[in-house]
PDB file of C-alpha atoms and ligand atoms in Angstrom:
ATOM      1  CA  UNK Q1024     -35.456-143.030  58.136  1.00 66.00           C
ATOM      2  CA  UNK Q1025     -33.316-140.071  56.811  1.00 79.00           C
ATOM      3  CA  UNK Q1026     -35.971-137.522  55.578  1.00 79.00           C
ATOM      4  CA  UNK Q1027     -34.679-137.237  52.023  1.00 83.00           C
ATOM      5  CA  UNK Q1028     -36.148-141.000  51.991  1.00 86.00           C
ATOM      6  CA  UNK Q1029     -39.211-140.432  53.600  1.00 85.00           C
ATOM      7  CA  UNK Q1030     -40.181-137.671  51.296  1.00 88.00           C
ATOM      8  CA  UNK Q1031     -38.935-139.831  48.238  1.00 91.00           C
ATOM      9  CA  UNK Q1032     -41.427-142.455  49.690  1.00 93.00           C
ATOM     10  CA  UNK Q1033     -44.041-139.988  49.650  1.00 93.00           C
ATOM     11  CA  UNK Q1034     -43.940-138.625  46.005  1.00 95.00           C
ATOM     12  CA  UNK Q1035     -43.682-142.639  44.906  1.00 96.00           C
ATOM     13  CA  UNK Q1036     -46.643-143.071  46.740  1.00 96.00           C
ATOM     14  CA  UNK Q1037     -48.715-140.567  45.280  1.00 96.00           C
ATOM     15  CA  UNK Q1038     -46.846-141.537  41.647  1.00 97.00           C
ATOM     16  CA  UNK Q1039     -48.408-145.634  42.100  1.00 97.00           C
ATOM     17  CA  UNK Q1040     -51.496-144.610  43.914  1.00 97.00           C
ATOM     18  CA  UNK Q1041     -52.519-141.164  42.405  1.00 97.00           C
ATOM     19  CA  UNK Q1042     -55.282-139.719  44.524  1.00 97.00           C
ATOM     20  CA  UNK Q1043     -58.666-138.758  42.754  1.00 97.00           C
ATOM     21  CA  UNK Q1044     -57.175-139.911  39.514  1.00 97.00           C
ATOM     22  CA  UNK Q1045     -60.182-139.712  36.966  1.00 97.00           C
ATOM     23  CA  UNK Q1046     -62.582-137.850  35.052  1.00 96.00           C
ATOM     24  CA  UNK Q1047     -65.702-135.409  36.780  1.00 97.00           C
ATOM     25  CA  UNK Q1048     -69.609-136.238  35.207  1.00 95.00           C
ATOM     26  CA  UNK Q1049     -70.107-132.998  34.684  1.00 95.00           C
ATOM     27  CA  UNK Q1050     -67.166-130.046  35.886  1.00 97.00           C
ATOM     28  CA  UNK Q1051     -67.595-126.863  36.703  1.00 97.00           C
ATOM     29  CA  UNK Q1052     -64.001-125.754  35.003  1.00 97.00           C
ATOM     30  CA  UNK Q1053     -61.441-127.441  33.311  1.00 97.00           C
ATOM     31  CA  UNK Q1054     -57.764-127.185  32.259  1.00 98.00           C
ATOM     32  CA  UNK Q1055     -55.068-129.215  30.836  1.00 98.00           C
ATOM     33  CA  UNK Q1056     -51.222-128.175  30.739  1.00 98.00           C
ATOM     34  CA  UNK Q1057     -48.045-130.299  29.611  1.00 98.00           C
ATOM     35  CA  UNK Q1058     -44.250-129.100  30.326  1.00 97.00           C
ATOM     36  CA  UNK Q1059     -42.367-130.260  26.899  1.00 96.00           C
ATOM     37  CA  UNK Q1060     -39.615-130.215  28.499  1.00 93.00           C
ATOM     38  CA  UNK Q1061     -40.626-133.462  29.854  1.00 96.00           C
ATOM     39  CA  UNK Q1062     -43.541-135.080  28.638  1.00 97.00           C
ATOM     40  CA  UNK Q1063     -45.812-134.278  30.911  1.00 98.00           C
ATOM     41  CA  UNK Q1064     -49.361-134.013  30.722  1.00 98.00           C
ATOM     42  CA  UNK Q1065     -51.993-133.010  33.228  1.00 98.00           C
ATOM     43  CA  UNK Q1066     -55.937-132.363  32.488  1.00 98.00           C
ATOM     44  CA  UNK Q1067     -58.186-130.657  35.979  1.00 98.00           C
ATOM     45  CA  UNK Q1068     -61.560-130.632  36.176  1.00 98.00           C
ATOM     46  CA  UNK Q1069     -62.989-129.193  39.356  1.00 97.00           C
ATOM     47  CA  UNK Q1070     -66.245-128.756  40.700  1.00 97.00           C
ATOM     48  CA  UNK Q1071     -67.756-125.896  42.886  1.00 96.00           C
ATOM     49  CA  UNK Q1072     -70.235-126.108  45.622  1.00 96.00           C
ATOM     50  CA  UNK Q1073     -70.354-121.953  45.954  1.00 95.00           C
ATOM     51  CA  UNK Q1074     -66.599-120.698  46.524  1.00 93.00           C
ATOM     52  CA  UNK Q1075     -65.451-124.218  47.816  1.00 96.00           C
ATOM     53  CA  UNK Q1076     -63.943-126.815  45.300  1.00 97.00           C
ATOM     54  CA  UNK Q1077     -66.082-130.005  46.551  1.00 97.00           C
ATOM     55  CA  UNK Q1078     -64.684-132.164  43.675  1.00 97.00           C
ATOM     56  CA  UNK Q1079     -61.506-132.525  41.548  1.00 98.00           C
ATOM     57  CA  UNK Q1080     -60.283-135.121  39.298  1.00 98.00           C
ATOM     58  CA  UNK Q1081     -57.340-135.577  37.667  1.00 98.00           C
ATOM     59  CA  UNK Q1082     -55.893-137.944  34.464  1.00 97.00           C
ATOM     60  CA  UNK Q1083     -52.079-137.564  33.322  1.00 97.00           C
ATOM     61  CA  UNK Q1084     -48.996-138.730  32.615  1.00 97.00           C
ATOM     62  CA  UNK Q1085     -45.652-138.209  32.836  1.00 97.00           C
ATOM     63  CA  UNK Q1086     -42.709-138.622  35.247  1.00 97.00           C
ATOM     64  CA  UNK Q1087     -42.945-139.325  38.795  1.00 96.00           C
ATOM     65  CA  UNK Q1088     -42.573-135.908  39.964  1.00 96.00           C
ATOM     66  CA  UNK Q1089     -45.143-134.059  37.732  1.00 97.00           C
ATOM     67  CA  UNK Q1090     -47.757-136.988  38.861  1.00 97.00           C
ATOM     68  CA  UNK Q1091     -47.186-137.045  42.410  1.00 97.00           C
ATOM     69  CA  UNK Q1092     -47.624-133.032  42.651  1.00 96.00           C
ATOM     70  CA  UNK Q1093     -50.789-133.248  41.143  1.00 97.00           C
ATOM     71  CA  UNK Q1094     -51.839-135.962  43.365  1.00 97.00           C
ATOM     72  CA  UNK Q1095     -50.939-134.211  46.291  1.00 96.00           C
ATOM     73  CA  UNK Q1096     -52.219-131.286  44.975  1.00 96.00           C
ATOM     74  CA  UNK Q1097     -55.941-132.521  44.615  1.00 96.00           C
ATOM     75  CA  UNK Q1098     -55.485-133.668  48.522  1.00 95.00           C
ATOM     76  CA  UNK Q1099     -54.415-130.336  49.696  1.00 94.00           C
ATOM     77  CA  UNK Q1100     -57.372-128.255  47.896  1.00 96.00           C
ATOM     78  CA  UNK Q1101     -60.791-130.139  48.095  1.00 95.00           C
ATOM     79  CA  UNK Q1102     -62.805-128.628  50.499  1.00 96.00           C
ATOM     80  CA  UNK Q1103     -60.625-125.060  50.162  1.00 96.00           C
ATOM     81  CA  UNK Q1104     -62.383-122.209  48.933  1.00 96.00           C
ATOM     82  CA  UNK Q1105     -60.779-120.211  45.785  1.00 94.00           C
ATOM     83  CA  UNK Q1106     -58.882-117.391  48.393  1.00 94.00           C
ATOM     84  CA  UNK Q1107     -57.313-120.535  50.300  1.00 94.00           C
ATOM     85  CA  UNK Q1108     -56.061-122.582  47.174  1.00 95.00           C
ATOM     86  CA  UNK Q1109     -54.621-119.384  45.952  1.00 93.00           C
ATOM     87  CA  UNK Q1110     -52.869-118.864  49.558  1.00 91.00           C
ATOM     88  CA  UNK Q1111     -51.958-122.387  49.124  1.00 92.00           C
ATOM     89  CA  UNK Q1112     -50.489-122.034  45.697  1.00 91.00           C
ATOM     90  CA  UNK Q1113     -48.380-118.673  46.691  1.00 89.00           C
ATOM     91  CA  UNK Q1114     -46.573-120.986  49.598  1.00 89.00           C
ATOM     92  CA  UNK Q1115     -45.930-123.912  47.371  1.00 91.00           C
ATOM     93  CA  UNK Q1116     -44.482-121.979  44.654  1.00 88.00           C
ATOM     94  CA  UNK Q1117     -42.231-120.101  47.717  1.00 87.00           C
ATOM     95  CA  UNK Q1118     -41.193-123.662  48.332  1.00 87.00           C
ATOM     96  CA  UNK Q1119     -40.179-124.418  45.233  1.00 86.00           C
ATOM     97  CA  UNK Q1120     -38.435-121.199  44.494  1.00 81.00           C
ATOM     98  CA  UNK Q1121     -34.812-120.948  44.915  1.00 57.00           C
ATOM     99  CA  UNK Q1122     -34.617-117.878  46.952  1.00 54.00           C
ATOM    100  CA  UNK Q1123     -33.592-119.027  50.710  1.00 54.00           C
ATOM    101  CA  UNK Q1124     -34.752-116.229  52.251  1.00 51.00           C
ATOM    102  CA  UNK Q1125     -38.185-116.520  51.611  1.00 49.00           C
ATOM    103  CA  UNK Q1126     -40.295-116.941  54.674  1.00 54.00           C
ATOM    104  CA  UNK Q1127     -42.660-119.569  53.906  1.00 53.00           C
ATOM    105  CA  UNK Q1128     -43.850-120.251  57.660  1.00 53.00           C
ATOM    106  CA  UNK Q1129     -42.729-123.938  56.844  1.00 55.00           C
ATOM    107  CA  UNK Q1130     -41.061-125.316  60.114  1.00 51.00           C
ATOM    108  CA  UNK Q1131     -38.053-127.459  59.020  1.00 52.00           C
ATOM    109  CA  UNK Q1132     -38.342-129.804  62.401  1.00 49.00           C
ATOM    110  CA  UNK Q1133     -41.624-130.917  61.741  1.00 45.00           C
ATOM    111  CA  UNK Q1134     -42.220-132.045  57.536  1.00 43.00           C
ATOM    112  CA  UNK Q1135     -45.533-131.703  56.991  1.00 44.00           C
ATOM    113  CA  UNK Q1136     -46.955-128.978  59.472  1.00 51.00           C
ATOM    114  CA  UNK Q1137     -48.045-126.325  56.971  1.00 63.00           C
ATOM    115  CA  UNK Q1138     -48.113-128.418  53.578  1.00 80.00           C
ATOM    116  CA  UNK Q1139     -48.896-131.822  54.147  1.00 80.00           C
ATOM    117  CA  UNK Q1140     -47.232-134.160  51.899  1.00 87.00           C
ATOM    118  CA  UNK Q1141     -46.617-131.483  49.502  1.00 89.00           C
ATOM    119  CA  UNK Q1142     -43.060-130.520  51.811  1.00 86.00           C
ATOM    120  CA  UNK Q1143     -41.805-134.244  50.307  1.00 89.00           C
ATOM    121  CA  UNK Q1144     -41.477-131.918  46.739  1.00 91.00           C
ATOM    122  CA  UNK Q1145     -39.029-129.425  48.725  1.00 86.00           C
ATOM    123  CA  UNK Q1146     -35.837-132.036  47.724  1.00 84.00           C
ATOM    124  CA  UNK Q1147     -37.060-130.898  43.469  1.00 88.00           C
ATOM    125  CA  UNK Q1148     -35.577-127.258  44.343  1.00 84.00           C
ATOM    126  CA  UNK Q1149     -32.268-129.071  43.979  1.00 82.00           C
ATOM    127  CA  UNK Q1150     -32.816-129.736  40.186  1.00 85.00           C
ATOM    128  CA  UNK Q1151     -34.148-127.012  38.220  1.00 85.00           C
ATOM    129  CA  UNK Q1152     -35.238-128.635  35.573  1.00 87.00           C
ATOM    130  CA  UNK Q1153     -37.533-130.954  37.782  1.00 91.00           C
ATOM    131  CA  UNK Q1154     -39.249-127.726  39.428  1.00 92.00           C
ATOM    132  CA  UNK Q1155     -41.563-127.249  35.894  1.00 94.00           C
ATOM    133  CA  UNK Q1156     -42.441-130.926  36.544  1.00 96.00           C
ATOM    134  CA  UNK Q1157     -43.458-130.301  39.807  1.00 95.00           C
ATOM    135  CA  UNK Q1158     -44.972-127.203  39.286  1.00 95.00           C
ATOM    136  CA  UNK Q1159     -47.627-127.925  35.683  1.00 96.00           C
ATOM    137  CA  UNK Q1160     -49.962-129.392  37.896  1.00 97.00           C
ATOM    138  CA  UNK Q1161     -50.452-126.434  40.084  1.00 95.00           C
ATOM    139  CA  UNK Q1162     -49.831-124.026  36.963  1.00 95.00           C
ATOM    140  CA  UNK Q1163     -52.861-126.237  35.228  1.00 97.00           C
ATOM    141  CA  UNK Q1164     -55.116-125.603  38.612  1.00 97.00           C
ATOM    142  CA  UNK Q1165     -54.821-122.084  38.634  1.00 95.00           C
ATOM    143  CA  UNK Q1166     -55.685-121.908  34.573  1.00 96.00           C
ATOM    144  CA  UNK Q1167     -58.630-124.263  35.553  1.00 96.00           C
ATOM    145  CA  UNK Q1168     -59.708-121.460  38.470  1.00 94.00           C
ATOM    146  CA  UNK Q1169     -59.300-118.663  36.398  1.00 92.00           C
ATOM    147  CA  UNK Q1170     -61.342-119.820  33.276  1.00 86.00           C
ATOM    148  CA  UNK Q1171     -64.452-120.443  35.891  1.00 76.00           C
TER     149      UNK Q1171
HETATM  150 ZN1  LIG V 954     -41.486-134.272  34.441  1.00 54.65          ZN
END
């Protein structure tokens, strides 16, 4: 399977099944974000146990891009402390950022050695207008860390 389909089967994945889709009993912080541009809409609500996000829960809607982030996003930080998630936000947004000669330690042989599923978003840096999509989710987390 040519890899530009494999990571296409990834974000539809994540866009059908969206993992930890939902609302929190009681959060510790909370955000919401939309990208007009698109329609999208993303609310976070995250719960601490110390520094470490034990819980997060997400409800949106939008296209299949701005969904699927945020489902892979909520993967890739439970269980991270705030310093990680931030590390983990600074090398996605590398990823999605134009520049080519930005060193993001990501190893083109092997998709999915440093971000997970998250490298299947790498194809969005071809369409600018796609990156906010991908991007409000992550935006939205680090509005939701920042307010708590
Ligand atoms: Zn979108």
């Amino acid at each position: 399977m040519a890899l530009e389909e494999l990571y296409r089967e990834v974000i539809l994945d994540h866009y059908r099944n969206p993992r930890n889709k939902g609302q929190l009993d009681t959060p510790d912080a909370t955000a919401q974000g939309v990208n007009p541009l698109c329609g999208d809409e993303i609310s976070i609500e995250i719960r601490y146990d110390g520094d470490v996000v034990s819980d997060v829960a997400v409800v949106g809607q939008g296209c299949s891009i701005s969904q699927s982030s945020a489902s892979m996003m909520t993967e890739a930080i439970k269980g991270k402390t705030k310093a990680e998630i931030e590390d983990l936000v600074d090398k996605f947004r590398t990823m999605m950022s134009l520049d080519e000669s930005d060193d993001t330690g990501l190893d083109p042989e092997r998709p999915g050695s440093v971000l997970g599923d998250l490298e299947a978003l790498q194809g969005v840096r071809q369409y600018p207008v796609r990156i906010k999509c991908a991007s409000l989710g992550w935006n939205t987390l680090m509005e939701a860390l920042e307010s708590s």
